[in-house]
Coordinates of C-alpha atoms in Angstrom, one line a residue:
X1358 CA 51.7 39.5 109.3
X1359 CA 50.7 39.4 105.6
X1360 CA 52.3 36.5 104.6
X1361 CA 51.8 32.5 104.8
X1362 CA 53.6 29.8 104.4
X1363 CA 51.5 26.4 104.1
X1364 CA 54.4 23.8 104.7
X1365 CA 54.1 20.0 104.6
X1366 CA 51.7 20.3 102.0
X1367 CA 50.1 17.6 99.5
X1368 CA 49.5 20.2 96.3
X1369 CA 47.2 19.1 94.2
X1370 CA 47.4 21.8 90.9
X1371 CA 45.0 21.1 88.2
X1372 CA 46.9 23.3 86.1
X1373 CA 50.3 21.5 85.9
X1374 CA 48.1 18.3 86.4
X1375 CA 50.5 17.0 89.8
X1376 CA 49.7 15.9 92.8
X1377 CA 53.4 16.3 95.0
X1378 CA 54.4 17.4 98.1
X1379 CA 55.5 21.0 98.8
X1380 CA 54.8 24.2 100.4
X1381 CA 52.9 27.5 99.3
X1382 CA 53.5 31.3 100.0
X1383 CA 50.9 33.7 100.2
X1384 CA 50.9 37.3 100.4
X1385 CA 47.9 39.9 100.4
X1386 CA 46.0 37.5 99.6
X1387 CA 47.7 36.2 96.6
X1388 CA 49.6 33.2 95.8
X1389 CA 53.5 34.3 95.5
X1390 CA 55.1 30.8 94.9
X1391 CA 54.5 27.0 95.7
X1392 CA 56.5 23.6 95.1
X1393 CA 59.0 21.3 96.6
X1394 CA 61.3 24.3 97.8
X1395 CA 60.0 27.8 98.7
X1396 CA 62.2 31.0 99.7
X1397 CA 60.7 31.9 103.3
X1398 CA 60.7 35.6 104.3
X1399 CA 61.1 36.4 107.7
X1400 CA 57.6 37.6 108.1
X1401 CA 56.1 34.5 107.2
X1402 CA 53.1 32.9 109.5
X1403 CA 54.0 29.2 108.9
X1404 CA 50.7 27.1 108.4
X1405 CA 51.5 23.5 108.7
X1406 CA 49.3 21.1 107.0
X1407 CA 50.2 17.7 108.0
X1408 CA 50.8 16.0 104.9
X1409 CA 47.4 16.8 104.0
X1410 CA 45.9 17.8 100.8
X1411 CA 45.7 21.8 99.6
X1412 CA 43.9 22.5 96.2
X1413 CA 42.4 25.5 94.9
X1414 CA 39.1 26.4 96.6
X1415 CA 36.3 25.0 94.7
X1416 CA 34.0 27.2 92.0
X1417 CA 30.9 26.1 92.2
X1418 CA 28.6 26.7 89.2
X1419 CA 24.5 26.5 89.4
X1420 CA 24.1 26.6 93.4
X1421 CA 20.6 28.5 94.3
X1422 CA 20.0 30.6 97.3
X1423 CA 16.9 31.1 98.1
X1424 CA 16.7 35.1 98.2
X1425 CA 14.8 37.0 98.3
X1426 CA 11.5 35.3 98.1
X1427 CA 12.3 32.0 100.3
X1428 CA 15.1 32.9 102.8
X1429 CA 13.2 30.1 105.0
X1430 CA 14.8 27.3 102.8
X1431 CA 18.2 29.0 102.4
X1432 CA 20.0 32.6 103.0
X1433 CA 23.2 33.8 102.0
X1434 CA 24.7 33.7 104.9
X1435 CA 23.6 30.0 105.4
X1436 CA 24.6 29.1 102.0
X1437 CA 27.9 30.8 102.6
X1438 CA 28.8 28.9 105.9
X1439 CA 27.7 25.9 103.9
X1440 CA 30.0 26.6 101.1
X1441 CA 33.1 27.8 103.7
X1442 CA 32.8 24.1 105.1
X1443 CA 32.6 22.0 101.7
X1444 CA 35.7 23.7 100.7
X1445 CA 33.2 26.0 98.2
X1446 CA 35.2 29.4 97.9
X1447 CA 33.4 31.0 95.1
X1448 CA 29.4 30.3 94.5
X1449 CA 28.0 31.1 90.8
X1450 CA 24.5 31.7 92.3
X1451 CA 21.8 31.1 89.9
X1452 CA 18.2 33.2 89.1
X1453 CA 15.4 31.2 89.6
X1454 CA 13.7 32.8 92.9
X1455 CA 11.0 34.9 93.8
X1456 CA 10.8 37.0 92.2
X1457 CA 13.4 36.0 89.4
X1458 CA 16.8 38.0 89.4
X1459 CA 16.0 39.3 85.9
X1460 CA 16.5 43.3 86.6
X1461 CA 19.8 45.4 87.7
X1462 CA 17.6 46.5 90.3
X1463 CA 17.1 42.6 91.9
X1464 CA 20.6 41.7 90.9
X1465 CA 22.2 44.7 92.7
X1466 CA 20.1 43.7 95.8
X1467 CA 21.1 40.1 96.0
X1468 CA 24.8 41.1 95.5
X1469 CA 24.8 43.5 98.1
X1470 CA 23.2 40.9 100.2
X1471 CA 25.5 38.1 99.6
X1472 CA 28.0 40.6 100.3
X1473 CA 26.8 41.3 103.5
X1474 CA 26.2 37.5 104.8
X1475 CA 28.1 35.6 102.8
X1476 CA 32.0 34.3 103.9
X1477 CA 32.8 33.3 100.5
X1478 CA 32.9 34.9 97.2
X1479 CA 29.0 35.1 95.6
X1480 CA 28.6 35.5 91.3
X1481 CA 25.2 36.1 90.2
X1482 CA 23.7 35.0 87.2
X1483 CA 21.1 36.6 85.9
X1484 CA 18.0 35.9 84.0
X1485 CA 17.6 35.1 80.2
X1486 CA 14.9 35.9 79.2
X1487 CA 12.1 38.0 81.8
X1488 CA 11.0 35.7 85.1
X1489 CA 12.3 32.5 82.8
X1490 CA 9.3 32.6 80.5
X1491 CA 10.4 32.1 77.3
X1492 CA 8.6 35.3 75.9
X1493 CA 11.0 38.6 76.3
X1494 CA 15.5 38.6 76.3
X1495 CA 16.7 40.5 79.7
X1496 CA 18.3 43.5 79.6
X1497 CA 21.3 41.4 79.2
X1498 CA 24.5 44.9 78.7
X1499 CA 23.0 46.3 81.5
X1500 CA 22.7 43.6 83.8
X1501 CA 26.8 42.7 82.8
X1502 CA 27.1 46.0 83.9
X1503 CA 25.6 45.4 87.5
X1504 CA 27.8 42.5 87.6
X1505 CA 26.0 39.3 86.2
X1506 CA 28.3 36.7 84.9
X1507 CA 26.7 34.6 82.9
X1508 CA 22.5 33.8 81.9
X1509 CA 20.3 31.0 82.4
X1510 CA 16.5 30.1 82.6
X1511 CA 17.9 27.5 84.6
X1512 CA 15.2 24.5 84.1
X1513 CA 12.8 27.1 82.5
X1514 CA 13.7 26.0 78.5
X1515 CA 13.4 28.5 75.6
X1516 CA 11.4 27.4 73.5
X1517 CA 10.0 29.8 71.6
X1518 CA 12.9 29.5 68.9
X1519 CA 13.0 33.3 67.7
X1520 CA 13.0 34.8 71.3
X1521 CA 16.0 32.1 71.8
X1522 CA 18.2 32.8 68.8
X1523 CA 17.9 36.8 69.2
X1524 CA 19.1 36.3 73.0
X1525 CA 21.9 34.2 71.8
X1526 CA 22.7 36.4 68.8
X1527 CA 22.7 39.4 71.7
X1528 CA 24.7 37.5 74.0
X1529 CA 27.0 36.5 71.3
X1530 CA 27.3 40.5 70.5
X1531 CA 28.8 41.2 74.2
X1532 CA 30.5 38.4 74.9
X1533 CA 28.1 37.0 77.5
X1534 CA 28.0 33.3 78.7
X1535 CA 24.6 31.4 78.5
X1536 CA 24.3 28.7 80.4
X1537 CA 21.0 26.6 79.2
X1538 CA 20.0 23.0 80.5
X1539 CA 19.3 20.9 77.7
X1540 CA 16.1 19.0 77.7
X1541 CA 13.2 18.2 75.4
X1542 CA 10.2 19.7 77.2
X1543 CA 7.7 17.9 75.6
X1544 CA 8.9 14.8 76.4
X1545 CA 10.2 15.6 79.6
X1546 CA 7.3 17.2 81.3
X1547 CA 5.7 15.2 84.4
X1548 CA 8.6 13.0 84.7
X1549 CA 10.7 12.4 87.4
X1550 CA 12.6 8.9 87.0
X1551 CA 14.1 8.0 83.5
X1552 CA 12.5 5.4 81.6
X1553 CA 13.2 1.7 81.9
X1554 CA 12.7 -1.5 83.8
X1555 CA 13.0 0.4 86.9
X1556 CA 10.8 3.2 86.5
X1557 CA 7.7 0.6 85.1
X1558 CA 8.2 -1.6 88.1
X1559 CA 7.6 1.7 90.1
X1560 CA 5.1 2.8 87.9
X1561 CA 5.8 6.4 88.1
X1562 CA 6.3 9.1 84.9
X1563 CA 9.6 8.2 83.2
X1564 CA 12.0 10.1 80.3
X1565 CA 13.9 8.8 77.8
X1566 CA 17.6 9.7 78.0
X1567 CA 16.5 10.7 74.2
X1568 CA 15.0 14.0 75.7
X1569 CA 18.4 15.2 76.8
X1570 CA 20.1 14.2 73.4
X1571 CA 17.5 16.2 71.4
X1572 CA 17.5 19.2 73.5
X1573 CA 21.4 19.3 73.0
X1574 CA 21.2 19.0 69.4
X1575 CA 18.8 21.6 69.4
X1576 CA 21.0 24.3 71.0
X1577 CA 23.7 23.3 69.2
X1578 CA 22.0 24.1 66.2
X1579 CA 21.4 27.5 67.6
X1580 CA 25.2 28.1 68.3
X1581 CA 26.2 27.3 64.8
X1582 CA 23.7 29.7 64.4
X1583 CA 24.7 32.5 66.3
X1584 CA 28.0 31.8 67.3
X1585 CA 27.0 32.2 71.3
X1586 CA 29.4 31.2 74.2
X1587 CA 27.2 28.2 75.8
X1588 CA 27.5 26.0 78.7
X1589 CA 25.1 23.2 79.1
X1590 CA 24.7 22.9 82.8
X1591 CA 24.3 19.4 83.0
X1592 CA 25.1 16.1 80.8
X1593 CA 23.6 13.0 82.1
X1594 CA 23.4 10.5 79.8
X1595 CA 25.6 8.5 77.2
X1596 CA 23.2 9.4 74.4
X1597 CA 24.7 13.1 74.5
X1598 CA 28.0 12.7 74.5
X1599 CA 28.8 12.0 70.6
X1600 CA 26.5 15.3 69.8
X1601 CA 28.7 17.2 72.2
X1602 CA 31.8 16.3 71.1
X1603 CA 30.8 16.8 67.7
X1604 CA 30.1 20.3 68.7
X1605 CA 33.4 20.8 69.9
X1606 CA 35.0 19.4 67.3
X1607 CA 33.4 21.8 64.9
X1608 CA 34.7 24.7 66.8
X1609 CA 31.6 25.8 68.4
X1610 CA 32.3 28.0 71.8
X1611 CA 30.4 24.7 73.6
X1612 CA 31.0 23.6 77.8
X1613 CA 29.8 21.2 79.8
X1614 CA 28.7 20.1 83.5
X1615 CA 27.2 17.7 85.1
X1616 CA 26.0 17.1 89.0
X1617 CA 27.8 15.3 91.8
X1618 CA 24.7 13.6 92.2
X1619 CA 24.9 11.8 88.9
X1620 CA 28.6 11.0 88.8
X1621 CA 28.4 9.0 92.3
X1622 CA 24.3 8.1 92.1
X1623 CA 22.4 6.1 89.7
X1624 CA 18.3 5.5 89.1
X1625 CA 18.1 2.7 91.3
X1626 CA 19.1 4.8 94.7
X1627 CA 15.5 5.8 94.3
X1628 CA 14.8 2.5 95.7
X1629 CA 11.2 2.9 97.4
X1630 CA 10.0 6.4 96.4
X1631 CA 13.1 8.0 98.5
X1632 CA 12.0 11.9 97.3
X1633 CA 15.5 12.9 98.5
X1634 CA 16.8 11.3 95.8
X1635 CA 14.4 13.1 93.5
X1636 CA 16.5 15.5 91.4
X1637 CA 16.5 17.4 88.0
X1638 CA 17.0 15.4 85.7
X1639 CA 16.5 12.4 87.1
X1640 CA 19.1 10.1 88.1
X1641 CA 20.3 7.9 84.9
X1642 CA 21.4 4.2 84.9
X1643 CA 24.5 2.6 85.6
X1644 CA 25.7 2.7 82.1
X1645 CA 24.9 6.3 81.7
X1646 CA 26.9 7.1 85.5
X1647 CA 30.0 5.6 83.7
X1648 CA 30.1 7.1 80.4
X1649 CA 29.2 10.8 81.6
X1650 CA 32.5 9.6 84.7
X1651 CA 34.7 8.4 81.2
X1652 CA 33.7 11.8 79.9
X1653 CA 35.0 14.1 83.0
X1654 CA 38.4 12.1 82.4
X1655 CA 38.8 12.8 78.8
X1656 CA 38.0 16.5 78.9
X1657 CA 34.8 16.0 77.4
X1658 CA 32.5 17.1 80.1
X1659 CA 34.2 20.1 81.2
X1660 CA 32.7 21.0 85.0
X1661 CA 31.7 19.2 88.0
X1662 CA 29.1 21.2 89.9
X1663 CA 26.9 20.8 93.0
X1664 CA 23.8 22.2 91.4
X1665 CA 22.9 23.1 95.0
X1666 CA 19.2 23.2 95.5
X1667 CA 17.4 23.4 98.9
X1668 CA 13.8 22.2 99.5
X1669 CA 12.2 22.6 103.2
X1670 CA 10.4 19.4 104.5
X1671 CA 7.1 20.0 103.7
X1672 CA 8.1 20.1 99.7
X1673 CA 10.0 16.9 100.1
X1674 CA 8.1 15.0 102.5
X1675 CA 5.3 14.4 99.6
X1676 CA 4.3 11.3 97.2
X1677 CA 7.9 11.0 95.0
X1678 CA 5.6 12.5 91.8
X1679 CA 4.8 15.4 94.0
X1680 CA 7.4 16.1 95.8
X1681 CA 9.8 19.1 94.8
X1682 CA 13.1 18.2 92.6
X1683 CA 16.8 19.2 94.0
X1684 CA 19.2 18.3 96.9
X1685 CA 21.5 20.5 98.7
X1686 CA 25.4 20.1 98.0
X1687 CA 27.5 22.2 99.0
X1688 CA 29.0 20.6 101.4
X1689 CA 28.5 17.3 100.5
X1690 CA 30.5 18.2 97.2
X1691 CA 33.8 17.1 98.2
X1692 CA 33.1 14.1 100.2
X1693 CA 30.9 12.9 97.5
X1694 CA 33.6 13.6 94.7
X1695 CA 36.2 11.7 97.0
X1696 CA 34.2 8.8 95.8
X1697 CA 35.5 9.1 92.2
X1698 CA 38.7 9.1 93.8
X1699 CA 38.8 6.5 95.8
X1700 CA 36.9 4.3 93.3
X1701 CA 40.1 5.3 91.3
X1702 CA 38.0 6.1 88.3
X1703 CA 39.5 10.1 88.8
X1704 CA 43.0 11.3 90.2
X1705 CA 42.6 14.4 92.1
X1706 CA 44.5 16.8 90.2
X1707 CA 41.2 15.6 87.3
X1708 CA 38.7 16.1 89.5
X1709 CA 40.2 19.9 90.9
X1710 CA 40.5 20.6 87.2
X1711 CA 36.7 19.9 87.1
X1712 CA 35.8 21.3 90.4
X1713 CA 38.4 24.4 90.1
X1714 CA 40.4 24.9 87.3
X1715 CA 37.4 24.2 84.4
X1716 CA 35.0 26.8 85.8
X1717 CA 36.9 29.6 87.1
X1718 CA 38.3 29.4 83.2
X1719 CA 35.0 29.4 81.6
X1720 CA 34.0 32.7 83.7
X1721 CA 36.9 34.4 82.9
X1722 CA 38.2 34.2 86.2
X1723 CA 42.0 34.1 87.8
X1724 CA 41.1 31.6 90.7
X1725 CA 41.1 27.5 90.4
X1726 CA 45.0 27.8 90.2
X1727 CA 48.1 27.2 92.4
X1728 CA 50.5 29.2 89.8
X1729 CA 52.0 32.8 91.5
X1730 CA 49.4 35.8 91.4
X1731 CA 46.1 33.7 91.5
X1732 CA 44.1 34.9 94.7
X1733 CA 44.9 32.2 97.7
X1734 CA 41.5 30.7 97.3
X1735 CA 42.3 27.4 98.9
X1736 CA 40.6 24.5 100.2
X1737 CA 42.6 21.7 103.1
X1738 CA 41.6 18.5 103.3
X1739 CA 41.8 14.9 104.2
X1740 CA 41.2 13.1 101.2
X1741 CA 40.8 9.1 103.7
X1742 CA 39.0 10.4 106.8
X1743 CA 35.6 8.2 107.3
X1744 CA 32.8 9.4 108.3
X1745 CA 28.9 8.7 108.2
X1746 CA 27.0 11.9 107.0
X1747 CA 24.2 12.9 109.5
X1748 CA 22.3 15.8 107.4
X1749 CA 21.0 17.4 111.1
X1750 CA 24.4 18.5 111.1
X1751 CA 24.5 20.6 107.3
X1752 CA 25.3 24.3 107.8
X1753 CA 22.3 24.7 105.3
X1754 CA 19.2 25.8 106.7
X1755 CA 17.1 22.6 104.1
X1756 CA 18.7 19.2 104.9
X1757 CA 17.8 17.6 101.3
X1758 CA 20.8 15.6 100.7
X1759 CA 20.5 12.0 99.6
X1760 CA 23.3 11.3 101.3
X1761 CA 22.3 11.4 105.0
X1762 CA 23.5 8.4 106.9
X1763 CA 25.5 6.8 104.2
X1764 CA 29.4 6.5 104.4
X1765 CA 31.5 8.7 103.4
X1766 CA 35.0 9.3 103.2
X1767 CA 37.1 12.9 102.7
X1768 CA 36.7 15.7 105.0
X1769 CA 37.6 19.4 104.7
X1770 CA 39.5 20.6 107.4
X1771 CA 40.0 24.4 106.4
X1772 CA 39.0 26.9 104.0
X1773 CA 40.9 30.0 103.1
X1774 CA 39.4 33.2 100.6
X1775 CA 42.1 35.7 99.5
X1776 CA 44.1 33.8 102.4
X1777 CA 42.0 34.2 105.2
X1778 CA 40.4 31.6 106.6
X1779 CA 36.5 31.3 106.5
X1780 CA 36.2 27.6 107.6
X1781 CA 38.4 25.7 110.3
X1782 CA 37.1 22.0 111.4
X1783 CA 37.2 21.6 115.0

């Protein structure tokens, strides 16, 4: 049988922006029709999802997988079952291993492996400028060409300012996406809490939120500039947001994201020098946690992301200035997001926009969507279930999460790429 028919279905489409209950047909692995009444053929395989929620399969930008270089703290196929059970049907991988994905030759060797391993879809992005150094632009035509879908330094900033405009100006000449992470390094460098009461009563290096304001007003001087299509990977803090929407009231090509971890997390989960809650940038205030929340509902902030970064023990398990940045996410993502929900500061139908809809749009792709012809990327869940995280359980091969032991509440129950399913909780 070719076709499916998910009945007794919760549809939450970020495209109409509803949240009702229906069914959905898919055939060859595309989405033929879905809403209150659907025309069942005879050769349909009914799926029926018990009033349960289906949404489009999540698109997850910024996750890193750790080959080649360090397949000990994550592989594709780990990654991949990690993604199949957080509901994470396309992964936008990022560059920054070892060595850097920064030739055609690299990036045809990582597709081909994620290909292999990997039960989800796997994007690559590719390198900006060579091994993130600042100094020389990529080949950036020719890696399009072997498939790269957008370029980053990831945490590595430009700054040598005439390397940076020329790469935008080239980027800007083919239509490429660059995807920087805005940041004064100056200031930034060393730190890993953000400034305030907290971080002097723990006495370690601090930020200002300033450092994030200045490195996006920067960059967007650079797009009016060159004109580049831009996506800063991750907004944290109040102090951006005016220059932001200033940008996109001036018409620049300008997106947005910003972590899981610093929509349901704030600075003082560090608590005492908890290094799993050590991330890049560093976990904001309160304050900061609400506005960047206010932004996601108004459409400033465009994409919600997992920024999916795994460290092994021995990197983590150091003094909190030592210890390596990043948590793993994927599968985590949806649970964690359920807190928005529940906290009724985001309706789903917002949040798939941000977790679906948003990025799949901003890579030019046709999944994120319930409408007829998307692929039947899909993602079925319980939106109420509880349930208290134990990260020895993680399909990831590193167990960073920040959430191990706490409670949590949303679980995916099934996962389906081009209609076939990759993940089925037992």
């Amino acid at each position: 049988m070719t076709a499916q028919l998910y009945t007794n279905a919760r549809l939450i489409d970020p495209e109409a922006r509803t949240d009702s209950l229906g069914a959905l047909l898919v055939r060859d692995g595309r989405i033929v029709a879905s809403g209150p009444e659907v025309a069942v053929p005879e050769d349909a395989q009914p799926i029926d999802c018990g009033g349960k929620c289906l949404a489009p399969g999540i698109v997850d930008i910024g996750v890193k997988v750790c080959e080649p270089g360090e397949r000990h703290k994550e592989s594709y196929r780990s990654a991949g079952l990690a993604a199949a059970a957080g509901g994470v049907t396309t992964m936008v991988t990022r560059p920054d291993t070892v060595p850097t994905i920064d030739s055609p030759e690299t990036l045809e060797f990582v597709t081909r492996r994620a290909n292999e391993a990997a039960p989800v879809n796997v994007l690559p992005m590719a390198a900006l400028t060579k091994g993130r150094e600042g100094r020389e632009m990529t080949e950036i035509g020719f890696l399009m060409d072997a498939g790269a879908v957008a370029f980053t330094d990831c945490d590595h900033i430009v700054q040598n300012t005439k390397v940076f405009s020329r790469a935008l100006t080239y980027a800007r000449s083919l239509g490429a996406l660059v995807i920087a992470h805005p940041q004064e390094p100056g200031l930034s460098a060393g730190a890993c809490v953000t400034s305030g009461k907290f971080a002097s009563l723990r006495g370690l290096p601090a930020v200002s939120p300033m450092a994030e304001r200045m490195g996006l007003d920067r960059d967007i001087a650079f797009l009016e500039m060159t004109g580049a299509r831009y996506h800063a990977d991750q907004i944290t803090t109040a102090r951006a947001l005016p220059a932001l929407e200033r940008a996109r009231k001036n018409g620049l090509d300008i997106t947005a994201g910003v972590s899981i971890h610093h929509l349901t997390l704030n600075e003082l989960d560090v608590a005492d020098y908890r290094t799993f809650f050590k991330v890049k940038p560093p976990l904001r205030s309160e304050d900061d946690r609400l506005a960047v929340i206010d932004a996601i509902h108004t459409g400033l902030i465009d994409i919600i992301s997992s920024m999916h970064t795994p460290q092994d023990e021995e990197s983590k398990r150091l003094p909190f200035e030592e210890a390596a940045s990043g948590a793993v996410a994927l599968e985590t993502l949806l649970p964690a997001a359920m807190r928005l929900y529940h906290g009724e500061h985001l309706d789903l139908p917002t949040l798939f926009a941000a977790l679906s809809l948003n990025p799949a749009r901003r890579l030019g792709l046709d999944c994120g969507r319930l409408a007829p012809g998307a692929p039947a990327d899909l993602v079925l869940f319980d939106p109420d279930v509880p349930f208290v995280l134990d990260r020895a359980t993680l399909q990831s091969k590193s167990r960073n999460t920040p959430f191990d032991g706490q409670r949590m509440q949303g679980r995916v129950l099934a996962t389906y790429v081009a209609g076939n399913p990759v993940y089925r909780r037992t």
